[in-house]
Tab-separated table of C-alpha atoms in Angstrom:
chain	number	residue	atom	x	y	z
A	828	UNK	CA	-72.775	138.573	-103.842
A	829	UNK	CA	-69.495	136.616	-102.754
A	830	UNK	CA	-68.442	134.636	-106.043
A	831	UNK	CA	-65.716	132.201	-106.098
A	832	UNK	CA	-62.365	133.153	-104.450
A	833	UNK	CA	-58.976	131.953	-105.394
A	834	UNK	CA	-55.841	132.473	-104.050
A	835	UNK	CA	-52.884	133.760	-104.883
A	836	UNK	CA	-53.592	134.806	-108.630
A	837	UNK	CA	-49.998	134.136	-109.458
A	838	UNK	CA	-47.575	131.955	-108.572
A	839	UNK	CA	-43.764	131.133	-109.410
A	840	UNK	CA	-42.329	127.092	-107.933
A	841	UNK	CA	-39.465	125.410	-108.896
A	842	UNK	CA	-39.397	121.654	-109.689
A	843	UNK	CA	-39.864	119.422	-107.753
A	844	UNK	CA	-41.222	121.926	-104.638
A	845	UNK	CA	-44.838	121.712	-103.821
A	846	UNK	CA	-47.678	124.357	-103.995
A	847	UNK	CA	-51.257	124.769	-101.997
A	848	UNK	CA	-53.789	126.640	-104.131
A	849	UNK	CA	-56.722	127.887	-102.434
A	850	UNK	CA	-60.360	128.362	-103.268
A	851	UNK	CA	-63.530	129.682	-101.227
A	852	UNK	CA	-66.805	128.320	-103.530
A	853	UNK	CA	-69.948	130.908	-104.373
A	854	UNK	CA	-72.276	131.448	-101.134
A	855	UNK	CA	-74.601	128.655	-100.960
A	856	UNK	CA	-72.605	126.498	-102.932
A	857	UNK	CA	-71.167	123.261	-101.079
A	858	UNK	CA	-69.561	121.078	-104.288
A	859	UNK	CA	-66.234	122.369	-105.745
A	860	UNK	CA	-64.623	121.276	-108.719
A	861	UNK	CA	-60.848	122.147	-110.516
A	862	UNK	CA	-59.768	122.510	-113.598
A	863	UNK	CA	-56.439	122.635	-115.030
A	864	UNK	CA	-56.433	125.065	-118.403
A	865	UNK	CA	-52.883	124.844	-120.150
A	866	UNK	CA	-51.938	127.717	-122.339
A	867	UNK	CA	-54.062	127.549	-125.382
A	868	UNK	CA	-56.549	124.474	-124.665
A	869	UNK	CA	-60.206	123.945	-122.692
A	870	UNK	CA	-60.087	123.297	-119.076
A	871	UNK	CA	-59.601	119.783	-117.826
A	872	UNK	CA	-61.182	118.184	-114.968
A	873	UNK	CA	-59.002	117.105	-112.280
A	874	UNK	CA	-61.290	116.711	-109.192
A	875	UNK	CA	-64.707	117.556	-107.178
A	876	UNK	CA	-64.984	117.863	-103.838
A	877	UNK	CA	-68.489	116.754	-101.854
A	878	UNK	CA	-69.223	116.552	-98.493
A	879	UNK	CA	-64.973	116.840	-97.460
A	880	UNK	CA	-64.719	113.330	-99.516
A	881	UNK	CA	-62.938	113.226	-103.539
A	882	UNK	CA	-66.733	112.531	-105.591
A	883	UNK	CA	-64.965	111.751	-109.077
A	884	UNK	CA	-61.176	112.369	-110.229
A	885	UNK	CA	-59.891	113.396	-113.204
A	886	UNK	CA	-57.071	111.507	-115.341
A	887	UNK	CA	-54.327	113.151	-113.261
A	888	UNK	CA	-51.626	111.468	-111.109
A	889	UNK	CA	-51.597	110.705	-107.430
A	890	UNK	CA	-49.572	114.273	-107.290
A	891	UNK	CA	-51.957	115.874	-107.680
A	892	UNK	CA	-54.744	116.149	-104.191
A	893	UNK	CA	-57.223	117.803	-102.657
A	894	UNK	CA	-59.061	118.780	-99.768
A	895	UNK	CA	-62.533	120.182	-98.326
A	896	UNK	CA	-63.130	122.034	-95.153
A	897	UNK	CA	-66.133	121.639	-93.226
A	898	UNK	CA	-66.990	125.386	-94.582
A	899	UNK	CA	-66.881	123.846	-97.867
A	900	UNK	CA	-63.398	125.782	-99.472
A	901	UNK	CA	-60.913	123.817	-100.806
A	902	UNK	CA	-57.063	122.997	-101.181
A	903	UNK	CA	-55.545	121.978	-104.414
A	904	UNK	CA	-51.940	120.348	-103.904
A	905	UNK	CA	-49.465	119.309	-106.478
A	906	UNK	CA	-46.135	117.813	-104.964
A	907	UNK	CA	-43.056	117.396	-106.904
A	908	UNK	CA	-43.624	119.862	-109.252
A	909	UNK	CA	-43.058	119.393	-113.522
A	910	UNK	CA	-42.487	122.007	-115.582
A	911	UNK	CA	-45.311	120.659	-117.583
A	912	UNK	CA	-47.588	121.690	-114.507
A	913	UNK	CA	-47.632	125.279	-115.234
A	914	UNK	CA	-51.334	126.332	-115.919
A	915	UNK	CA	-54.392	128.129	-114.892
A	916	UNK	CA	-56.349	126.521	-112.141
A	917	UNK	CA	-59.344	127.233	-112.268
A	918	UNK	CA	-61.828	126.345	-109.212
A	919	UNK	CA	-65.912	126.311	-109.481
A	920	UNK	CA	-68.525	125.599	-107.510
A	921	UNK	CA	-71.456	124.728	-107.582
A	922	UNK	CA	-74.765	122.293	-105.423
A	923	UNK	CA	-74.143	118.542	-105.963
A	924	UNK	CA	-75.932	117.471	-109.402
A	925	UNK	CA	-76.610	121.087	-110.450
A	926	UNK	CA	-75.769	122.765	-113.655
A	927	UNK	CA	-74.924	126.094	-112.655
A	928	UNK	CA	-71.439	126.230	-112.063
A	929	UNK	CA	-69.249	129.613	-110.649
A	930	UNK	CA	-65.905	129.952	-111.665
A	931	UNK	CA	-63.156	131.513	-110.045
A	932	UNK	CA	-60.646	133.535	-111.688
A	933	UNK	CA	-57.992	130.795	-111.138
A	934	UNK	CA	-54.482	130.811	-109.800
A	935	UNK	CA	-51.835	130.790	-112.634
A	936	UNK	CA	-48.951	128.631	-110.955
A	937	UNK	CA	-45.445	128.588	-113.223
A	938	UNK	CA	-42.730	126.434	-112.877
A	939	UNK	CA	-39.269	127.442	-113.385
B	1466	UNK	CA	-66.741	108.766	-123.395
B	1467	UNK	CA	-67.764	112.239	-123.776
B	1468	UNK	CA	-65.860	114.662	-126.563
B	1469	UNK	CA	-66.247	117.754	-127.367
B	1470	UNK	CA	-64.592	119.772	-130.358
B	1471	UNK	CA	-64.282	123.028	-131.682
B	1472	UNK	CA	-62.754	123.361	-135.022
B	1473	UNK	CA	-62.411	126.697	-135.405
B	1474	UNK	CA	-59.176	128.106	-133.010
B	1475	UNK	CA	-59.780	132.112	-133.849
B	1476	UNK	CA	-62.591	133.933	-135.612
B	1477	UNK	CA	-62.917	137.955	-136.250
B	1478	UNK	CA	-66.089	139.459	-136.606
B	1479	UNK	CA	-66.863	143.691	-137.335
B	1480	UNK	CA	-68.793	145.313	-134.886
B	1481	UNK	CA	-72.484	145.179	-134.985
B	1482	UNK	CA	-72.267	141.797	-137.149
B	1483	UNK	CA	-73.080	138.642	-136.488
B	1484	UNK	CA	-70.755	135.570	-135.949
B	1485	UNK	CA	-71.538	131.716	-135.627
B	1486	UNK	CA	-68.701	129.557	-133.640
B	1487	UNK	CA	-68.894	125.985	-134.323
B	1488	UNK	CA	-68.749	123.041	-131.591
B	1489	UNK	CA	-69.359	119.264	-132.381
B	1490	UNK	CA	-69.396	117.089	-129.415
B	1491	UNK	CA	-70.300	113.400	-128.880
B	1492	UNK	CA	-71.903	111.275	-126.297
B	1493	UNK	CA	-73.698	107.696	-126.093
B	1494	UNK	CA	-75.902	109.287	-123.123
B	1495	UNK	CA	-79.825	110.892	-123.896
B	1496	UNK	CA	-79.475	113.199	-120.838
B	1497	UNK	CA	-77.081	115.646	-120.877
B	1498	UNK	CA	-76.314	119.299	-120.827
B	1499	UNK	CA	-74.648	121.661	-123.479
B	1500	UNK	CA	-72.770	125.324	-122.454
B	1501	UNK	CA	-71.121	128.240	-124.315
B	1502	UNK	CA	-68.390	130.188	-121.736
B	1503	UNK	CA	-67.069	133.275	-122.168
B	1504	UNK	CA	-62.952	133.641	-120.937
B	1505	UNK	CA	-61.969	137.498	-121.178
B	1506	UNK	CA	-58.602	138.024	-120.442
B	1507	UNK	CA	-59.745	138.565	-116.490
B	1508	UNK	CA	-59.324	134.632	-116.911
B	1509	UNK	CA	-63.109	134.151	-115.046
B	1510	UNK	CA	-65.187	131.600	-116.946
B	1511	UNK	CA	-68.799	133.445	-117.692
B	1512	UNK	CA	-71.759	131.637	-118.754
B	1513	UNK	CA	-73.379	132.649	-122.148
B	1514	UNK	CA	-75.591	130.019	-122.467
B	1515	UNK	CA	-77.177	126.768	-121.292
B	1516	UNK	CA	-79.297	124.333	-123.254
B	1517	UNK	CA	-80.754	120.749	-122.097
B	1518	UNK	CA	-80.923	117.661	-124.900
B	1519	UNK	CA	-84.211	117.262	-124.139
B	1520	UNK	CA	-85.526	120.339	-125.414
B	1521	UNK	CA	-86.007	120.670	-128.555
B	1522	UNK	CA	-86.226	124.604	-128.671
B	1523	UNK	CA	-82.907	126.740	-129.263
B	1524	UNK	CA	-81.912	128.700	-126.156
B	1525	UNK	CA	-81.412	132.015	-126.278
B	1526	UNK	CA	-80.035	134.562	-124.242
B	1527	UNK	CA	-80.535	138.490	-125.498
B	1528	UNK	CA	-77.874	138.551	-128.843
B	1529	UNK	CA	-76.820	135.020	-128.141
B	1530	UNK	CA	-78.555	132.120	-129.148
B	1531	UNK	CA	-77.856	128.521	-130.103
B	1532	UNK	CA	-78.258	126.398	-132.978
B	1533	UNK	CA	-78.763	122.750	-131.503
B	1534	UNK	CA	-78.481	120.144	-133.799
B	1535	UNK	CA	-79.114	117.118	-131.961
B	1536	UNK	CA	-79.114	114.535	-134.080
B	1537	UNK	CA	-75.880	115.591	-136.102
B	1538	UNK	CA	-74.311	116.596	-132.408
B	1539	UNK	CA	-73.697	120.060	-133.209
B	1540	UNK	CA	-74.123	123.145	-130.860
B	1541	UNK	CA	-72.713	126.462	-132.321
B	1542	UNK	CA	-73.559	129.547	-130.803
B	1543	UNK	CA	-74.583	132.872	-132.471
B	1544	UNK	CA	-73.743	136.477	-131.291
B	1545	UNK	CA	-76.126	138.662	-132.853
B	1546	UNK	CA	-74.709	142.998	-132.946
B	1547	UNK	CA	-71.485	141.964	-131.902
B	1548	UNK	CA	-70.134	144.232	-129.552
B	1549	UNK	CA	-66.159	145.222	-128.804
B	1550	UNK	CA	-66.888	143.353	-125.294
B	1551	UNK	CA	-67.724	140.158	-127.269
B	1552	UNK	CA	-64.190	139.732	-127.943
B	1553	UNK	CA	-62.807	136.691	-125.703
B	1554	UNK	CA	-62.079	133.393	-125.859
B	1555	UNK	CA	-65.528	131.216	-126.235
B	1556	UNK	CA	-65.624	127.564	-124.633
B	1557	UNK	CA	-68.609	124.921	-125.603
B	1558	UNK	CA	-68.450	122.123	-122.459
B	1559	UNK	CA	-70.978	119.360	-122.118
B	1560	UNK	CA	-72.156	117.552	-118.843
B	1561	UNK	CA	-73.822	114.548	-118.411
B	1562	UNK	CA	-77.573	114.444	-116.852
B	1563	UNK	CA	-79.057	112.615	-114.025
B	1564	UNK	CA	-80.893	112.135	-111.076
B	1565	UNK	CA	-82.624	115.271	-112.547
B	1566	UNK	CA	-79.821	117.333	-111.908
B	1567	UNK	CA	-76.311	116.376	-113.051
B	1568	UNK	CA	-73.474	114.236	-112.925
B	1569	UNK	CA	-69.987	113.597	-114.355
B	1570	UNK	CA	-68.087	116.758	-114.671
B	1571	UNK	CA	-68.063	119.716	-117.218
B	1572	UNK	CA	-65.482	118.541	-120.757
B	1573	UNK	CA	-64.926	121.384	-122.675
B	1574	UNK	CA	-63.744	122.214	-125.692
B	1575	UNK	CA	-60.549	123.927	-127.187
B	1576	UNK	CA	-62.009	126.854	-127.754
B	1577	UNK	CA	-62.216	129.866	-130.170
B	1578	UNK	CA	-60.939	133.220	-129.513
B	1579	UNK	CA	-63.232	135.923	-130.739
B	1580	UNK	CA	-61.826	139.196	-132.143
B	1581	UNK	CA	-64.280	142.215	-132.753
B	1582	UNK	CA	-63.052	144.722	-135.188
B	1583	UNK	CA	-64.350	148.292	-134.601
């Protein structure tokens, strides 16, 4: 059973540089969603993704976009990189208006 | 807006005990969804359990079950014969309800990390 993909795991950027994070949702699932997890707090909702168009946004600056292929992964970007941008993201999918949501292992992206 | 709290940052429990984490949240909706995740240090968000606000009966999911306090907005989650793979850190989240599925997006918590003594 193919889960939720994410690559990489690990990541090292420099300010102000940009980064692409990757995600490939659970089989079956067409809605993805990311998270942002800082060290020591919950997850925060940045965006969803739904049919290749941005459903609902997060409080997060315009840095901070997304994308949806046709085979329903997904692109994270984050341009001009802070250091206060270093996190787990964490990517889950899911079916539009369901509860079940599959996480992905996330990408941990640090900035030097 | 929606909140959801979890006052207690780390708890430690003996093997084969039982533990109750604590999460308060808070919402002006009637349809909505409460979770408990699991985060082991593999970083992968698990699902423990899942309870809707319109039932009125405790989930419950082998040794973990839920004591759903609707009224007072409370949701805390018992592990019953903890086990050394308990130990992680434990996330409530809430999501809104609607058009008999969901909508919104997950808000968690700050969590509780778990320890399990042997």
């Amino acid at each position: 059973d193919a889960g939720v993909t994410q690559s990489p795991t690990h990541l090292i950027k420099t300010r102000g540089q940009q980064v692409t994070l990757r995600c490939s949702p659970k089989s079956g699932h067409d809605t993805v969603s990311w998270y942002q997890q800082a060290l020591g707090q919950g997850p925060q909702f940045i965006f969803q993704y739904y049919e290749e168009e941005e459903r609902q946004r997060g409080n997060f600056p315009d840095r901070f976009s997304g994308h949806q292929f046709p085979n329903y992964s997904s692109e994270l970007n984050v341009n001009a990189l802070l250091l206060g941008d270093s996190a787990l993201y964490l990517c889950a999918s899911s079916l539009p208006a369901g509860t079940g949501y599959t996480f992905g292992s996330g990408t941990r992206l640090t900035v030097v | 807006a929606q909140t959801v709290t979890q006052s207690q940052p780390e708890m430690s429990v003996q093997e084969a005990e039982t533990v109750t984490l604590s999460c308060t949240y808070d919402t002006s909706e009637s349809d909505y969804y409460l979770f408990w995740y699991k985060q082991p240090p593999s970083r992968q968000m698990i699902l423990v359990i899942r309870q809707e606000a319109y039932k009125q009966q405790n989930a419950t999911e082998n040794r973990f079950s839920v004591n759903f306090q609707k009224a007072a907005k409370s949701f805390s989650l018992k592990i019953s014969d903890s086990q050394l793979g308990d130990a992680a850190m434990y996330f409530c989240a809430s999501l809104l309800g609607g058009y008999g599925g969901s909508q919104g997006n997950l808000i968690f918590g700050k969590g509780t990390k778990l320890s399990v003594k042997p």
